[in-house]
Coordinates of C-alpha atoms and ligand atoms in Angstrom, one line a residue:
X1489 CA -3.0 20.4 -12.5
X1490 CA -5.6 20.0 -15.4
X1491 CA -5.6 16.3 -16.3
X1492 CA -7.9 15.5 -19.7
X1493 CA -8.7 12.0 -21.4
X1494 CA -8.2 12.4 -25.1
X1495 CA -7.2 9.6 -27.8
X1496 CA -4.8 12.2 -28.9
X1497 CA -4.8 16.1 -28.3
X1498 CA -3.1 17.7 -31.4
X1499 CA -2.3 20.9 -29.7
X1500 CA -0.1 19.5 -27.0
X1501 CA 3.5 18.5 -28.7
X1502 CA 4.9 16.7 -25.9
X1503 CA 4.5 13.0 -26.3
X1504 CA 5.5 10.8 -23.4
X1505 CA 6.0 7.1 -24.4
X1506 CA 7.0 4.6 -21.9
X1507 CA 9.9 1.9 -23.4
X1508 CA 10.7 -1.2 -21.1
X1509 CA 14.2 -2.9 -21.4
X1510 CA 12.0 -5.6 -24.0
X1511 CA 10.3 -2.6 -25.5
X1512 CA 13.7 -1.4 -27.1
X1513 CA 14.4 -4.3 -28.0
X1514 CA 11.4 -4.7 -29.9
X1515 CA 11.8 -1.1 -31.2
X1516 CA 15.6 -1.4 -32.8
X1517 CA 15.8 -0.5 -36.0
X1518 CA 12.6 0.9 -35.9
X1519 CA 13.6 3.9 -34.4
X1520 CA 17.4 4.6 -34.4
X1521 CA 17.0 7.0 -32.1
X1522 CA 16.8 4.7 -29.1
X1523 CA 19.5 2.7 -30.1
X1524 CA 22.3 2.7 -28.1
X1525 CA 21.4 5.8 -25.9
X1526 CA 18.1 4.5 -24.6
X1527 CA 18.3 1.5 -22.7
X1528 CA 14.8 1.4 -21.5
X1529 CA 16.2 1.0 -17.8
X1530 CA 13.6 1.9 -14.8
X1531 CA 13.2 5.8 -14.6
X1532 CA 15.6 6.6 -17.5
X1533 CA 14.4 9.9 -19.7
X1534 CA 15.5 11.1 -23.2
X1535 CA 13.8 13.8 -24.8
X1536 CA 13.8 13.9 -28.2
X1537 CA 13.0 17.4 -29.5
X1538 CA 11.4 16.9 -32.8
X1539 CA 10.1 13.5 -34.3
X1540 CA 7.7 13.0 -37.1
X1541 CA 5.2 15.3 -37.1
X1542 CA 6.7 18.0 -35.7
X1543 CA 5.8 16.7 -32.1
X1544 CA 8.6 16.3 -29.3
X1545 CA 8.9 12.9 -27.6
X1546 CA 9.7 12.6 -24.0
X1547 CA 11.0 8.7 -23.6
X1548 CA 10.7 7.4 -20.0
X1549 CA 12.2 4.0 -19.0
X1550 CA 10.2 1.4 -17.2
X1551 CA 12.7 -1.4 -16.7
X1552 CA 11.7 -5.1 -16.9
X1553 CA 8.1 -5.2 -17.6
X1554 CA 8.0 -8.7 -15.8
X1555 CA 8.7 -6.5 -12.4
X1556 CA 5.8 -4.0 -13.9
X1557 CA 3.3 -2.5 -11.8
X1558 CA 0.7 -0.1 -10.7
X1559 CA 2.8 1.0 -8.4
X1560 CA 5.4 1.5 -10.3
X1561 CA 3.0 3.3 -12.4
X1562 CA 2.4 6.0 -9.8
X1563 CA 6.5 6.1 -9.4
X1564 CA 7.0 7.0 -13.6
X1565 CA 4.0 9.6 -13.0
X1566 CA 6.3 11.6 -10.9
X1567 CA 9.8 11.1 -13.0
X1568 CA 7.3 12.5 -16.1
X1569 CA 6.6 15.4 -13.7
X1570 CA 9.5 16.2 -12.5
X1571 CA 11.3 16.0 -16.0
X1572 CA 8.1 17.8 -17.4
X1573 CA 8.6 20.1 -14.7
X1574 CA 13.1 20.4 -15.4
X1575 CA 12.2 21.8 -18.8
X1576 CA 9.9 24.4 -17.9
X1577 CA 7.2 22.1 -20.5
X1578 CA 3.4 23.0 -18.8
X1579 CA 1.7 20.3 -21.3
X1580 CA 2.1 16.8 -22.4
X1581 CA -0.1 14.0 -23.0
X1582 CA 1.0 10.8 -22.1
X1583 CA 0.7 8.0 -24.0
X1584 CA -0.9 5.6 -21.2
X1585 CA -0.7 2.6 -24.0
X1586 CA 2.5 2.1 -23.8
X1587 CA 2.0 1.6 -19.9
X1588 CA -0.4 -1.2 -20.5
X1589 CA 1.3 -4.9 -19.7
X1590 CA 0.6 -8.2 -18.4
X1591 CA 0.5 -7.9 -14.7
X1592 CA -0.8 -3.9 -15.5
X1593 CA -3.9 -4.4 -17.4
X1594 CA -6.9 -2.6 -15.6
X1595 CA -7.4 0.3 -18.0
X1596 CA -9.2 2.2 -14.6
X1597 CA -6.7 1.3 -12.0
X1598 CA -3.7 2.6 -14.2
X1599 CA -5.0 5.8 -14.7
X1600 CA -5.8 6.2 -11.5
X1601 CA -2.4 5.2 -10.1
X1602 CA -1.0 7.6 -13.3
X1603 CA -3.0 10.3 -11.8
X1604 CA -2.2 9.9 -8.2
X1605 CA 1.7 10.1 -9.1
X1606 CA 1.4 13.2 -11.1
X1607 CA -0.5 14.9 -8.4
X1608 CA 1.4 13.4 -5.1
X1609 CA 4.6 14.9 -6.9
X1610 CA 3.4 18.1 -7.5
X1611 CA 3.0 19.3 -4.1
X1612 CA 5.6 21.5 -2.5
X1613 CA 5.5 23.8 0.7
X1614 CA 5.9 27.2 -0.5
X1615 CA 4.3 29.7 1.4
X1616 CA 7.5 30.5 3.8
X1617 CA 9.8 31.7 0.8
X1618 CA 9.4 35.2 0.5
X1619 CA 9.9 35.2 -3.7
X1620 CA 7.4 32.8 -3.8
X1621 CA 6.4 32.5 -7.4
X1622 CA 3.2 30.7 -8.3
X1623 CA 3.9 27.6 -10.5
X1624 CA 1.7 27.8 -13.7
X1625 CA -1.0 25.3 -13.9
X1626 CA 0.0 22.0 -15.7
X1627 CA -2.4 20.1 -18.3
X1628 CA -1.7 16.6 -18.8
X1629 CA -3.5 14.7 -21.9
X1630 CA -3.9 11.3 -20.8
X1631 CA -3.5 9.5 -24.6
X1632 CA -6.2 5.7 -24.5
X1633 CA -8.1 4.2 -27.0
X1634 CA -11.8 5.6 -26.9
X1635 CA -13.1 2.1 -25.9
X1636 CA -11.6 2.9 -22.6
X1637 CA -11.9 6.5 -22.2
X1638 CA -15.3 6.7 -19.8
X1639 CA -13.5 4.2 -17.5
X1640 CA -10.0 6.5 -17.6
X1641 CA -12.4 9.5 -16.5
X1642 CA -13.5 7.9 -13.8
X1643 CA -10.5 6.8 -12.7
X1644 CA -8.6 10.1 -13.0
X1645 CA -11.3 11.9 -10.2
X1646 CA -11.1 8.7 -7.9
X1647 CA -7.3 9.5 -8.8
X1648 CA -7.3 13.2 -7.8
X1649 CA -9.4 12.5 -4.9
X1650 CA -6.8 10.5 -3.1
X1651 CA -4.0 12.6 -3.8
X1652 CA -4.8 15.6 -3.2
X1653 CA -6.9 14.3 0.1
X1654 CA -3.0 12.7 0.7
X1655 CA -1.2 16.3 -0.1
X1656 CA -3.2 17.9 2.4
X1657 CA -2.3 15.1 5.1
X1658 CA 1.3 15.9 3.5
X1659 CA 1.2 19.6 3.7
X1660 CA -0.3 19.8 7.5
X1661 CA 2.4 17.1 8.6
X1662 CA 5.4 19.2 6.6
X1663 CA 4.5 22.6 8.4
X1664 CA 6.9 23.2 11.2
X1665 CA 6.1 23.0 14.8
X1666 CA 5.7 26.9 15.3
X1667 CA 2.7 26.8 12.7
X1668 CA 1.5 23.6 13.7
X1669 CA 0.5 23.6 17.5
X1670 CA -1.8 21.2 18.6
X1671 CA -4.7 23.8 18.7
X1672 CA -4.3 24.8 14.8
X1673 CA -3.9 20.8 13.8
X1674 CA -7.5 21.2 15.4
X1675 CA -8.1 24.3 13.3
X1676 CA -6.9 22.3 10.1
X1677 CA -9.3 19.3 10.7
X1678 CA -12.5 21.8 11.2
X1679 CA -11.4 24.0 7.9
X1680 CA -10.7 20.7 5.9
X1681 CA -14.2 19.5 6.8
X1682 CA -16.3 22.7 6.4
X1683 CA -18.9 22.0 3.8
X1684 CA -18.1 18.4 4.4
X1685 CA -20.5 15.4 5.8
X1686 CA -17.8 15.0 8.4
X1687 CA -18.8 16.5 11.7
X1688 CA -15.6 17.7 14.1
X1689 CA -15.2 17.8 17.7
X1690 CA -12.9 19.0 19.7
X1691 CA -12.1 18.9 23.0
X1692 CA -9.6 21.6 24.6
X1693 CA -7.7 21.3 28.2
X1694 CA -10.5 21.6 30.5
X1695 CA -12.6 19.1 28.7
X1696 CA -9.6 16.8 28.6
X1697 CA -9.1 16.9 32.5
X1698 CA -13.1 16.7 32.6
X1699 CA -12.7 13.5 30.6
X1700 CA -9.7 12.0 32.5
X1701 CA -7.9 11.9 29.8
X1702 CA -4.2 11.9 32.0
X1703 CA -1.9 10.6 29.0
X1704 CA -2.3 13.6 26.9
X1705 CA -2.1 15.8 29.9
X1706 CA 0.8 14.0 31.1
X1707 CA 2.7 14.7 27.7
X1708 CA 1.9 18.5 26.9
X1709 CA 2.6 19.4 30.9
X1710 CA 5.6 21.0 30.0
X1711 CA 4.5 22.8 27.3
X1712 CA 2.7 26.1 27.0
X1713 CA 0.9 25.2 24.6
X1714 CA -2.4 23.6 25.6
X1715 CA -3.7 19.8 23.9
X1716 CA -6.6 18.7 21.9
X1717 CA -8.4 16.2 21.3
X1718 CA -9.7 15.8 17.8
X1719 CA -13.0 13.8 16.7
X1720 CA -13.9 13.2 13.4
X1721 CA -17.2 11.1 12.2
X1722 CA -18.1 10.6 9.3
X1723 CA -21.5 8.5 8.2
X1724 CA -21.8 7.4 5.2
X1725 CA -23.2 3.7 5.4
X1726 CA -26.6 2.5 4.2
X1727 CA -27.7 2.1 7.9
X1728 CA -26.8 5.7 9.9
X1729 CA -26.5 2.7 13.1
X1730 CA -23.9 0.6 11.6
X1731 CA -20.6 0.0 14.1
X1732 CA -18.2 2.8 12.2
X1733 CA -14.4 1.6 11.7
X1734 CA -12.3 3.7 14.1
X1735 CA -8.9 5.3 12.6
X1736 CA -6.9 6.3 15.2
X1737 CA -3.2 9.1 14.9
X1738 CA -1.0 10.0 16.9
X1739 CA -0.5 13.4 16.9
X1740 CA 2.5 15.2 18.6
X1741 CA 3.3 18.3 16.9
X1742 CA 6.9 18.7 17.9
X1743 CA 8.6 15.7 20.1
X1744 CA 11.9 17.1 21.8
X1745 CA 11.7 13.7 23.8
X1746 CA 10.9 16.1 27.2
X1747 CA 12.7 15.9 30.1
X1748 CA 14.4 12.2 28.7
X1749 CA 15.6 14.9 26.1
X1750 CA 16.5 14.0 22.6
X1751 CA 19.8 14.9 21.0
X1752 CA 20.1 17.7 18.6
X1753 CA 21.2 15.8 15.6
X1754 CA 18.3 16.2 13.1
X1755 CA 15.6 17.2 16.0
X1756 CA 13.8 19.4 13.3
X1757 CA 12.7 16.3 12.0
X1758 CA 10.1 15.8 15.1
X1759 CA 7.9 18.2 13.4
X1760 CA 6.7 14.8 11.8
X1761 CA 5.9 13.3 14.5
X1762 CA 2.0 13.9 14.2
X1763 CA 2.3 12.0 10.8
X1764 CA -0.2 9.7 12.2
X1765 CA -2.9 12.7 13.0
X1766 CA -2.9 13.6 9.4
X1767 CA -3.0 9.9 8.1
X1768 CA -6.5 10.4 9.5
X1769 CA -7.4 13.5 8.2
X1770 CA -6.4 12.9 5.2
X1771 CA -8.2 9.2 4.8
X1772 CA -11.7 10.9 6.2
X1773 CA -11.5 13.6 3.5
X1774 CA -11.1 11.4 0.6
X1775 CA -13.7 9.0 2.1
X1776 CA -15.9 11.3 2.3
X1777 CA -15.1 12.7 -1.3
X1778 CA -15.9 9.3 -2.8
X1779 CA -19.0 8.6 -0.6
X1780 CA -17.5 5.3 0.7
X1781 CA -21.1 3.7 2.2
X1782 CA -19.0 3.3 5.8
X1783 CA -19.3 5.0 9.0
X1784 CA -16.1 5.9 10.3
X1785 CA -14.4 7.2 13.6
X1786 CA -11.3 9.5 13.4
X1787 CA -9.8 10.3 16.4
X1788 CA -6.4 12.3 17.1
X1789 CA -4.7 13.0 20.7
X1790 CA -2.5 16.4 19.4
X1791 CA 0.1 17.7 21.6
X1792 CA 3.7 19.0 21.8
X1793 CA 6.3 16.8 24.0
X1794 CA 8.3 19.9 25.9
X1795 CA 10.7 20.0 29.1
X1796 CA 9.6 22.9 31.2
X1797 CA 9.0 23.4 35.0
X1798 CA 5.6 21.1 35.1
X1799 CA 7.0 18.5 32.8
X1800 CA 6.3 15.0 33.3
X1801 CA 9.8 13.3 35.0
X1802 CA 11.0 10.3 35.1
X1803 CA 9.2 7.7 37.7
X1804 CA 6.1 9.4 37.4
X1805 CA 3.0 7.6 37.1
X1806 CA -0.3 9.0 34.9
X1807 CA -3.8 7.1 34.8
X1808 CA -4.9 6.8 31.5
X1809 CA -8.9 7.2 30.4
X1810 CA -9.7 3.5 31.1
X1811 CA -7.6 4.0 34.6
X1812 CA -4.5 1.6 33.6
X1813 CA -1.6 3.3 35.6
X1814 CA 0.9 3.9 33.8
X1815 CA 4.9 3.9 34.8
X1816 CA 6.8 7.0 32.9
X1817 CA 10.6 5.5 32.6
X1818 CA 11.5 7.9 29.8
X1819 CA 9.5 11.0 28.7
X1820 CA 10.4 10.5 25.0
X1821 CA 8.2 7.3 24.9
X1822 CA 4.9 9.6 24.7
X1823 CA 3.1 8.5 21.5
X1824 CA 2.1 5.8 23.8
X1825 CA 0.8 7.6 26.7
X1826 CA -1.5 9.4 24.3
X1827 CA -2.3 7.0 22.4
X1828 CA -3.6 5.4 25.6
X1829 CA -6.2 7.7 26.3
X1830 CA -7.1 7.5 22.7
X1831 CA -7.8 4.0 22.1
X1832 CA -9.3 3.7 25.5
X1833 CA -12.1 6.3 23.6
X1834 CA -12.0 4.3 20.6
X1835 CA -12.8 1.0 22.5
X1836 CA -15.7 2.6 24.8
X1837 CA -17.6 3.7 21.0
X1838 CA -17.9 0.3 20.7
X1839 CA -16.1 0.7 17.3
X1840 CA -16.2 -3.0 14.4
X1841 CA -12.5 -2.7 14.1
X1842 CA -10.0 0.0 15.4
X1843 CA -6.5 1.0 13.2
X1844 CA -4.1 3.4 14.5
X1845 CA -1.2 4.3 12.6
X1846 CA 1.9 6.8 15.0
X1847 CA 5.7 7.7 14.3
X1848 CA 5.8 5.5 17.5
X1849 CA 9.6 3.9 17.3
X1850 CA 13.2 4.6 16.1
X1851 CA 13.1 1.2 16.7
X1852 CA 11.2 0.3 13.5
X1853 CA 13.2 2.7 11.3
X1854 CA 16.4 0.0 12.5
X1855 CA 13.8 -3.3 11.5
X1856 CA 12.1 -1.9 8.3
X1857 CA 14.3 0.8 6.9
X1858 CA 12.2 3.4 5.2
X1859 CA 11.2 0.6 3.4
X1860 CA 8.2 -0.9 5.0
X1861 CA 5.6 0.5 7.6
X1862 CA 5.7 -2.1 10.4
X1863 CA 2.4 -3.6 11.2
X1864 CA 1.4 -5.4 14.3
X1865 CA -2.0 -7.3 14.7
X1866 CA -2.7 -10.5 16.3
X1867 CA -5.6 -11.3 14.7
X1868 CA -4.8 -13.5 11.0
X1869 CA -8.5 -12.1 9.6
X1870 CA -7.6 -8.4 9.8
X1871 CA -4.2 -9.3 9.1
X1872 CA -5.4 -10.6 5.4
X1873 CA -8.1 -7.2 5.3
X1874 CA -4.7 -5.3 5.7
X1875 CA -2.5 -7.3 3.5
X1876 CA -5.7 -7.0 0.6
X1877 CA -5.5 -3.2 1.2
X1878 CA -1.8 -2.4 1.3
X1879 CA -1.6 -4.7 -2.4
X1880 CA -4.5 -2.5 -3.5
X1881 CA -2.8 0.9 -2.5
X1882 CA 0.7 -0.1 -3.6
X1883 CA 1.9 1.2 0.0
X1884 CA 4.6 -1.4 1.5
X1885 CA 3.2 -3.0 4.8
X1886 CA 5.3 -6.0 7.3
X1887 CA 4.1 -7.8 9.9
X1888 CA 6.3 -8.0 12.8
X1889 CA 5.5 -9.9 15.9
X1890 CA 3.5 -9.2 19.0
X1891 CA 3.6 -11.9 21.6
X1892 CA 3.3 -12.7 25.4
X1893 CA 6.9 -11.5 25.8
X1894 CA 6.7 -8.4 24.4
X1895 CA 3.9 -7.6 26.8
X1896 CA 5.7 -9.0 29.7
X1897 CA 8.7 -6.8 29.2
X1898 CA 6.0 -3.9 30.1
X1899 CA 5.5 -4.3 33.4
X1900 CA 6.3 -2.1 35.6
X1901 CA 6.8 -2.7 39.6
X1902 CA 4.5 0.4 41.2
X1903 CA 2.1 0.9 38.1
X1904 CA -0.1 -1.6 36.1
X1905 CA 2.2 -0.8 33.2
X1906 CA 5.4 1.0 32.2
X1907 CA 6.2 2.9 29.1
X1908 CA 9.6 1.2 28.9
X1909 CA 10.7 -2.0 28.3
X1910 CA 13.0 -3.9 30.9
X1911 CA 15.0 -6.0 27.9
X1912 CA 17.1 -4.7 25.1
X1913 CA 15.6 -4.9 21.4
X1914 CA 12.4 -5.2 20.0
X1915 CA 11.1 -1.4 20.8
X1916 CA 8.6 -1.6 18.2
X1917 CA 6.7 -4.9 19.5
X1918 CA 6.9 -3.9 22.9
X1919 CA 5.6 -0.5 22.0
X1920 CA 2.7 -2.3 20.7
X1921 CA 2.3 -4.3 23.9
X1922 CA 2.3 -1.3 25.7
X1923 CA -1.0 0.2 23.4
X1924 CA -2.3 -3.4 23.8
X1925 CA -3.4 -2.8 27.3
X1926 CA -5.6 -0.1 26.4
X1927 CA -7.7 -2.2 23.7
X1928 CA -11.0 -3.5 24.5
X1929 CA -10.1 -7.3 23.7
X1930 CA -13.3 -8.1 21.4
X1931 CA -12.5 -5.4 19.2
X1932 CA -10.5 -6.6 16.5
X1933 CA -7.3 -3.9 16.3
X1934 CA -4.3 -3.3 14.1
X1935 CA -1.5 -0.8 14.5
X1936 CA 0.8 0.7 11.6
X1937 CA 4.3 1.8 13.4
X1938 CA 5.0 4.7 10.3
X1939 CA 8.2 6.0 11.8
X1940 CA 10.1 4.8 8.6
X1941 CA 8.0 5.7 6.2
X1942 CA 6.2 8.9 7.2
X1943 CA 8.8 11.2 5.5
X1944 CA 12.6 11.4 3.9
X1945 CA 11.4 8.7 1.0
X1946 CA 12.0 10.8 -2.0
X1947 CA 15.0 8.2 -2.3
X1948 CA 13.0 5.4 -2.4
X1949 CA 9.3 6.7 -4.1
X1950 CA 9.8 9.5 -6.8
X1951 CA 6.1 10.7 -5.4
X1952 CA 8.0 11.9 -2.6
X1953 CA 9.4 14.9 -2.4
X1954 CA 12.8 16.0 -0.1
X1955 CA 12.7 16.9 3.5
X1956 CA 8.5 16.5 3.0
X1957 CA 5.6 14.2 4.8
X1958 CA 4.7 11.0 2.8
X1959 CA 1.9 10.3 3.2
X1960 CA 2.3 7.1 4.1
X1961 CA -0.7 4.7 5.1
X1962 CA -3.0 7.5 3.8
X1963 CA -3.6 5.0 0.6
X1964 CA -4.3 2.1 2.6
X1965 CA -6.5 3.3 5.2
X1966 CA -9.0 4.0 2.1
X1967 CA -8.5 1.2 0.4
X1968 CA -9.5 -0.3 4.2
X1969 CA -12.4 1.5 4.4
X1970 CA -13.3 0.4 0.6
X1971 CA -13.3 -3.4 2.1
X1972 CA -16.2 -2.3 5.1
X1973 CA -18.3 -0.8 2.6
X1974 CA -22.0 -1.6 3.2
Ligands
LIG2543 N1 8.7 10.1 17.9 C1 9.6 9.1 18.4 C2 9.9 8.0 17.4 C3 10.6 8.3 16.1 C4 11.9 8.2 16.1 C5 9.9 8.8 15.0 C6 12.6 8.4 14.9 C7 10.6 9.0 13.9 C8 11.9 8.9 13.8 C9 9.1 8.5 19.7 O1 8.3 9.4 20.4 C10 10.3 8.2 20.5 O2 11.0 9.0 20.8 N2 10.4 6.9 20.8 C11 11.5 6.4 21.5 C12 11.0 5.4 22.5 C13 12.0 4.9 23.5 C14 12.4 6.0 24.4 C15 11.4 3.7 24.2 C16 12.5 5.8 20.6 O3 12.1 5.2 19.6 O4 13.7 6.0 20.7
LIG2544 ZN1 9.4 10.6 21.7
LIG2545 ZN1 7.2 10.9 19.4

């Protein structure tokens, strides 16, 4: 997609104007063709084939303009593209004006937020149909009074930046589990960062084993396909010695649940369950892209979760990196057990502040519908850092609890710790008790449970797309790295 930043661009005839429920109000009369048909209502489209001048005018509703926001923004980006995209139309320019209101009055953080919808919607995973046809390139006229148009440029490459650094995180997260071992999610992190200041590492089986790293081996034992261990650093910080922020995902290419086997219903959908992994790739990328003055840590366990002869069972115990044992009551709880040896990495490189996000828990998915990514931190500082960045991103963010009880309902009677919880409820919080114990205590940590929100929200955000990785948390984990900039 080409996206320009014009005052007007006579050669394009597609207009896109942006009514609100007041806007028609304001408009009756004026232009008869709104009355009546048009309401104005959030993501209702008209398209008017010829107006004055000759031009065609694609109306888009934006509801109550009270309720406006960048957000929602980003949301009307994509129902322009999509109706854009339902007509067969390859140009418009969009009249950003008429998205300008009260509560949306940052000329650059519009744009942006413009841009980032128009691009989050136009990915798609394509390569496994065999009539393939290459979509032909869009160019998008973003319409603003001159005053404002260095700003808008600005914004749109910050814009494109950050989604397209989010579409890759979408596309390796979409591609199913037979293309997407642990080994080429490796692959995928190296290629992404080749001619990149981000410097990869990767550790394979032997180094794993070398490194005691008995979570990860623990999870891919029953698979034939080996684990890695993925570590991405970037530098970007005035002082090369600053503490970096650590992001740490959870990467399990396929999750059949193991030996505590999950039912068929929908299984396909564990090819998402290294959402997390890619949460981190993507965030580096576009960190990088926008030389954020941070140093920061990525760090992904990547495995498949398989019954098979060597499987983990049932009762056994694994040590983790920082020697915790730890009690396996049900093989399907294994973003956990890898997640172990993962932050117990994190915590020895002495990291300011450690984030990991995983699909960790149906549980949160029952809490926080596909509505809200659940977010557990008990310390109130980073909790307001996180809060600061989820309102900057526009990505939905709740806190739910983590407390004494949670971590009590851990134990485990042989082993220091068990990966299932002795009471009913709460799955999420005692999930986060469990990766508690493997968190140096003076490192301030947060974790993002993204189960919810990691993919199946086309319903929700028209950025989405059907049966496709969101994204989700991509957003915020720059916006986080924005607020440690040096
Ligand atoms: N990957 C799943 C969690 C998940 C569930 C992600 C639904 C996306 C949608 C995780 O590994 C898992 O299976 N967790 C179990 C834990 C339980 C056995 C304690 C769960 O949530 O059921
Ligand atoms: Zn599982
Ligand atoms: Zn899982």
């Amino acid at each position: 997609m080409k996206i320009i930043v014009r005052k007007n661009e006579q050669s394009i005839k597609t207009n896109v104007v942006f009514v609100s429920k007041q806007g028609v109000k304001k408009c009756e009369g004026e232009l008869e063709v709104l009355q009546g048909v048009f309401k104005g209502k959030w993501a209702e489209t008209l398209f008017v084939p010829t107006t004055k001048d000759s031009q065609n005018t694609l109306f888009i509703g934006l509801g109550n303009e009270t309720y406006f926001s960048y957000e929602k923004a980003r949301r009307l980006a994509a129902v322009v593209y999509t109706s854009l995209k339902s007509r067969g139309q390859n140009t418009a320019k969009i009249n950003i004006e008429t998205l300008y209101k009260k509560n949306v009055s940052d000329w650059g953080k519009l744009v942006q937020a413009v841009t980032e919808g128009l691009i989050l919607k136009s990915y798609k995973l394509e390569e496994y149909k065999s009539n393939n046809k290459k979509e032909e390139e869009k160019t998008i006229c973003f319409c603003l009074p001159e005053s404002h148009q260095q700003e808008a440029e600005k914004a749109v490459s910050k814009g494109v930046i950050i989604a397209e650094s989010t579409n890759i995180a979408k596309d390796i997260a979409t591609q199913p589990g037979n293309y997407m071992t642990p080994s080429l999610l490796a692959e995928q992190a190296q290629k992404h960062s080749q001619n990149t200041k981000i410097k990869v590492t990767v550790w394979d089986k032997k180094k794993l084993e070398q490194e005691k790293m008995g979570g990860i081996l623990g999870v891919s034992a029953g698979s034939s396909e080996e684990p890695r261990f993925i570590i991405m650093e970037y530098k970007g910080a005035t002082n090369p010695a600053e503490k970096p922020i650590c992001f740490v995902g959870k990467g399990v290419t396929f999750d059949t649940g193991g030996i505590s086997l999950k039912p068929g219903h929908a299984m396909d959908e564990m090819k998402f369950d290294m959402c997390g992994s890619t949460v981190v790739i993507g965030s580096l990328l576009a960190i990088e892209k926008l030389k954020l003055k941070v140093n920061v840590l990525g760090l992904i366990p990547a495995t498949e979760n398989m019954p098979g002869p060597s499987a983990t069972k049932p009762g056994d115990i694994l040590t983790a990196r920082n020697k915790k044992t730890m009690e396996i009551l049900n093989t399907d709880a294994e973003g956990r057990l890898i997640l172990a040896d993962a932050l117990s990495y994190a915590s020895e490189q002495k990291p300011q502040v450690i984030f990991d996000t995983a699909t960790l828990t149906g549980a949160v998915l029952m809490a926080l519908g596909n509505i809200y990514t659940g977010l557990f931190t008990k310390n109130e500082d980073l909790y307001t850092k996180i809060m600061t960045a989820a309102k900057n991103s526009g990505e939905r963010v709740w806190r739910l609890p983590l407390m004494e009880e949670h971590t009590k309902d851990m134990d485990s009677t042989i082993a220091d710790v068990s990966n299932l919880s002795f009471s009913r409820g709460a799955g999420s919080s005692t999930a986060a008790a469990f990766l508690e114990h493997f968190v140096d205590k003076n490192i301030p940590w947060a974790h993002f449970d993204i189960a919810g929100t990691s993919y199946n929200v086309e319903k929700r955000l028209e950025y989405c797309n059907h049966r496709t990785a969101s994204g989700a948390m991509v957003r915020t984990f720059i916006e986080l790295a924005q607020l440690y900039e040096s």
